[in-house]
PDB file of C-alpha atoms in Angstrom:
ATOM      1  CA  ALA A  88      -0.293   0.267   0.275  1.00 97.00           C
ATOM      2  CA  LEU A  89       2.481   2.223   0.996  1.00 96.00           C
ATOM      3  CA  ALA A  90       4.586   1.868  -2.327  1.00 97.00           C
ATOM      4  CA  LEU A  91       1.487   2.158  -4.764  1.00 97.00           C
ATOM      5  CA  GLN A  92       0.858   5.428  -2.952  1.00 97.00           C
ATOM      6  CA  ARG A  93       4.158   6.952  -2.940  1.00 96.00           C
ATOM      7  CA  LYS A  94       3.947   6.038  -6.562  1.00 97.00           C
ATOM      8  CA  ALA A  95       0.857   7.644  -7.334  1.00 97.00           C
ATOM      9  CA  SER A  96       2.494  10.725  -5.196  1.00 97.00           C
ATOM     10  CA  THR A  97       4.670  11.149  -7.694  1.00 96.00           C
ATOM     11  CA  VAL A  98       2.491  12.193 -10.353  1.00 97.00           C
ATOM     12  CA  GLY A  99       0.234  14.221  -8.155  1.00 96.00           C
ATOM     13  CA  PHE A 100      -2.368  11.601  -7.141  1.00 97.00           C
ATOM     14  CA  ASP A 101      -2.348  12.826  -3.423  1.00 97.00           C
ATOM     15  CA  TRP A 102      -3.718  14.518  -1.087  1.00 95.00           C
ATOM     16  CA  ASN A 103      -2.272  17.915   0.048  1.00 92.00           C
ATOM     17  CA  ASP A 104      -3.825  18.085   3.963  1.00 96.00           C
ATOM     18  CA  PRO A 105      -3.546  14.231   6.291  1.00 97.00           C
ATOM     19  CA  ARG A 106      -7.033  15.908   6.949  1.00 98.00           C
ATOM     20  CA  ALA A 107      -8.318  15.213   3.916  1.00 97.00           C
ATOM     21  CA  VAL A 108      -7.107  11.366   4.386  1.00 98.00           C
ATOM     22  CA  LEU A 109      -8.582  11.077   7.700  1.00 98.00           C
ATOM     23  CA  GLN A 110     -12.464  12.328   5.639  1.00 98.00           C
ATOM     24  CA  LYS A 111     -11.098   9.416   3.340  1.00 98.00           C
ATOM     25  CA  ILE A 112     -11.215   7.162   6.599  1.00 98.00           C
ATOM     26  CA  ARG A 113     -14.195   8.508   7.998  1.00 98.00           C
ATOM     27  CA  GLU A 114     -15.845   7.483   4.306  1.00 98.00           C
ATOM     28  CA  GLU A 115     -14.431   4.021   4.508  1.00 98.00           C
ATOM     29  CA  ALA A 116     -15.373   3.578   8.408  1.00 98.00           C
ATOM     30  CA  ASP A 117     -19.111   4.363   7.546  1.00 97.00           C
ATOM     31  CA  GLU A 118     -18.724   2.287   4.174  1.00 97.00           C
ATOM     32  CA  ILE A 119     -18.299  -0.811   6.520  1.00 97.00           C
ATOM     33  CA  GLU A 120     -21.179   0.509   8.911  1.00 96.00           C
ATOM     34  CA  ALA A 121     -23.298  -0.164   5.656  1.00 96.00           C
ATOM     35  CA  ALA A 122     -21.682  -3.328   4.953  1.00 95.00           C
ATOM     36  CA  LEU A 123     -22.253  -4.738   8.211  1.00 96.00           C
ATOM     37  CA  ASP A 124     -26.043  -3.715   7.701  1.00 95.00           C
ATOM     38  CA  GLN A 125     -25.877  -5.629   4.258  1.00 94.00           C
ATOM     39  CA  GLY A 126     -24.028  -8.936   6.103  1.00 90.00           C
ATOM     40  CA  SER A 127     -21.877  -9.514   2.579  1.00 92.00           C
ATOM     41  CA  ALA A 128     -18.818 -10.972   4.065  1.00 95.00           C
ATOM     42  CA  GLU A 129     -16.869 -10.274   0.636  1.00 96.00           C
ATOM     43  CA  GLU A 130     -17.941  -6.786   0.664  1.00 96.00           C
ATOM     44  CA  LEU A 131     -17.214  -6.572   4.309  1.00 97.00           C
ATOM     45  CA  ALA A 132     -13.555  -8.164   2.864  1.00 97.00           C
ATOM     46  CA  ALA A 133     -13.550  -5.012   0.073  1.00 97.00           C
ATOM     47  CA  GLU A 134     -14.050  -2.434   2.987  1.00 97.00           C
ATOM     48  CA  THR A 135     -11.483  -3.265   5.144  1.00 98.00           C
ATOM     49  CA  GLY A 136      -9.125  -4.006   2.609  1.00 98.00           C
ATOM     50  CA  ASP A 137     -10.167   0.053   1.264  1.00 98.00           C
ATOM     51  CA  LEU A 138      -9.715   0.910   5.150  1.00 98.00           C
ATOM     52  CA  LEU A 139      -6.219  -0.296   5.975  1.00 98.00           C
ATOM     53  CA  PHE A 140      -5.204   1.451   2.685  1.00 98.00           C
ATOM     54  CA  ALA A 141      -6.612   4.278   3.687  1.00 98.00           C
ATOM     55  CA  LEU A 142      -4.289   4.073   7.298  1.00 98.00           C
ATOM     56  CA  VAL A 143      -1.756   3.305   5.457  1.00 98.00           C
ATOM     57  CA  ASN A 144      -2.182   6.782   3.215  1.00 98.00           C
ATOM     58  CA  LEU A 145      -2.416   8.329   6.886  1.00 98.00           C
ATOM     59  CA  ALA A 146       0.625   7.233   8.218  1.00 98.00           C
ATOM     60  CA  ARG A 147       2.385   8.565   5.475  1.00 97.00           C
ATOM     61  CA  HIS A 148       1.114  11.410   4.854  1.00 97.00           C
ATOM     62  CA  VAL A 149       2.368  12.266   8.973  1.00 97.00           C
ATOM     63  CA  GLY A 150       5.715  10.850   8.177  1.00 97.00           C
ATOM     64  CA  ALA A 151       4.833   7.274  10.482  1.00 98.00           C
ATOM     65  CA  ASP A 152       5.745   4.094   9.065  1.00 97.00           C
ATOM     66  CA  PRO A 153       2.178   1.738   9.340  1.00 97.00           C
ATOM     67  CA  GLU A 154       4.452  -1.033   9.423  1.00 97.00           C
ATOM     68  CA  ASN A 155       6.062   0.325  12.548  1.00 98.00           C
ATOM     69  CA  ALA A 156       3.153   1.763  13.897  1.00 98.00           C
ATOM     70  CA  LEU A 157       1.596  -1.159  13.946  1.00 98.00           C
ATOM     71  CA  ARG A 158       4.361  -3.070  15.384  1.00 98.00           C
ATOM     72  CA  GLY A 159       4.216  -0.431  18.230  1.00 97.00           C
ATOM     73  CA  THR A 160       0.637  -1.011  18.754  1.00 98.00           C
ATOM     74  CA  ASN A 161       1.217  -4.593  18.642  1.00 98.00           C
ATOM     75  CA  ALA A 162       3.323  -4.706  21.482  1.00 98.00           C
ATOM     76  CA  LYS A 163       1.417  -2.520  23.434  1.00 97.00           C
ATOM     77  CA  PHE A 164      -1.541  -4.540  23.338  1.00 98.00           C
ATOM     78  CA  GLU A 165       0.670  -7.683  24.255  1.00 98.00           C
ATOM     79  CA  ARG A 166       1.808  -5.959  27.395  1.00 97.00           C
ATOM     80  CA  ARG A 167      -1.654  -4.186  28.368  1.00 98.00           C
ATOM     81  CA  PHE A 168      -2.914  -7.670  27.406  1.00 98.00           C
ATOM     82  CA  GLY A 169      -0.211  -9.633  29.424  1.00 98.00           C
ATOM     83  CA  TYR A 170      -1.545  -7.276  32.509  1.00 98.00           C
ATOM     84  CA  ILE A 171      -5.001  -8.342  32.233  1.00 98.00           C
ATOM     85  CA  GLU A 172      -3.662 -11.898  32.156  1.00 98.00           C
ATOM     86  CA  ARG A 173      -1.106 -11.506  35.046  1.00 98.00           C
ATOM     87  CA  THR A 174      -3.644  -9.772  37.365  1.00 98.00           C
ATOM     88  CA  LEU A 175      -6.346 -12.299  37.030  1.00 98.00           C
ATOM     89  CA  GLU A 176      -3.285 -15.206  37.586  1.00 98.00           C
ATOM     90  CA  GLN A 177      -2.930 -13.701  40.983  1.00 98.00           C
ATOM     91  CA  GLN A 178      -6.573 -13.398  41.938  1.00 97.00           C
ATOM     92  CA  GLY A 179      -6.686 -17.458  40.305  1.00 97.00           C
ATOM     93  CA  ARG A 180      -8.934 -16.479  38.088  1.00 97.00           C
ATOM     94  CA  SER A 181      -8.925 -17.660  34.352  1.00 97.00           C
ATOM     95  CA  LEU A 182      -9.514 -14.909  31.140  1.00 97.00           C
ATOM     96  CA  GLU A 183     -12.226 -17.152  30.126  1.00 97.00           C
ATOM     97  CA  GLY A 184     -14.072 -16.424  34.120  1.00 97.00           C
ATOM     98  CA  ALA A 185     -13.842 -13.030  33.451  1.00 98.00           C
ATOM     99  CA  SER A 186     -16.259 -10.326  32.354  1.00 98.00           C
ATOM    100  CA  LEU A 187     -15.535  -7.913  29.513  1.00 98.00           C
ATOM    101  CA  ALA A 188     -15.987  -5.693  31.661  1.00 98.00           C
ATOM    102  CA  GLU A 189     -13.268  -6.811  34.449  1.00 98.00           C
ATOM    103  CA  MET A 190     -10.991  -6.806  31.785  1.00 98.00           C
ATOM    104  CA  ASP A 191     -11.274  -3.657  30.628  1.00 98.00           C
ATOM    105  CA  ALA A 192     -11.104  -2.314  33.852  1.00 98.00           C
ATOM    106  CA  LEU A 193      -7.831  -4.133  34.351  1.00 98.00           C
ATOM    107  CA  TRP A 194      -7.141  -2.921  30.263  1.00 98.00           C
ATOM    108  CA  ASN A 195      -7.638   0.549  31.602  1.00 98.00           C
ATOM    109  CA  GLU A 196      -5.224   0.118  34.875  1.00 98.00           C
ATOM    110  CA  ALA A 197      -2.478  -1.464  33.009  1.00 98.00           C
ATOM    111  CA  LYS A 198      -3.040   1.908  30.388  1.00 97.00           C
ATOM    112  CA  ALA A 199      -2.884   4.706  33.366  1.00 97.00           C
ATOM    113  CA  ARG A 200       0.181   2.457  34.462  1.00 96.00           C
ATOM    114  CA  GLU A 201       2.234   2.998  31.812  1.00 96.00           C
ATOM    115  CA  ARG A 202       1.673   6.601  31.327  1.00 95.00           C
ATOM    116  CA  GLU A 203       2.686   7.024  34.842  1.00 96.00           C
ATOM    117  CA  SER A 204       5.430   5.369  34.276  1.00 92.00           C
ATOM    118  CA  ARG A 205       6.823   7.608  31.478  1.00 88.00           C
TER     119      ARG A 205
END
């Protein structure tokens, strides 16, 4: 996606403002919502691809490497989810035995701890 967008940009097929890309992302998210209403797995896959493509474009426009950004987010998810697992284990509980609300509260604790440690 990044290489395709860079190539298109060299001939002027590009936005000049990252906010325009953000608007495209919103449009693509709306199209996913419409596809959810239709229930077509094929359409959902296509629209999800469009959203991913637009997100890569935003990363390019703001100077972020999309691969590195996603790797960083994956690592953050692993840390926070690991906190949920460890905390529940310390309480003698399993992930399966915890409610979504409990896991979400632990997620927020992990997030707050990360902020405090910065």
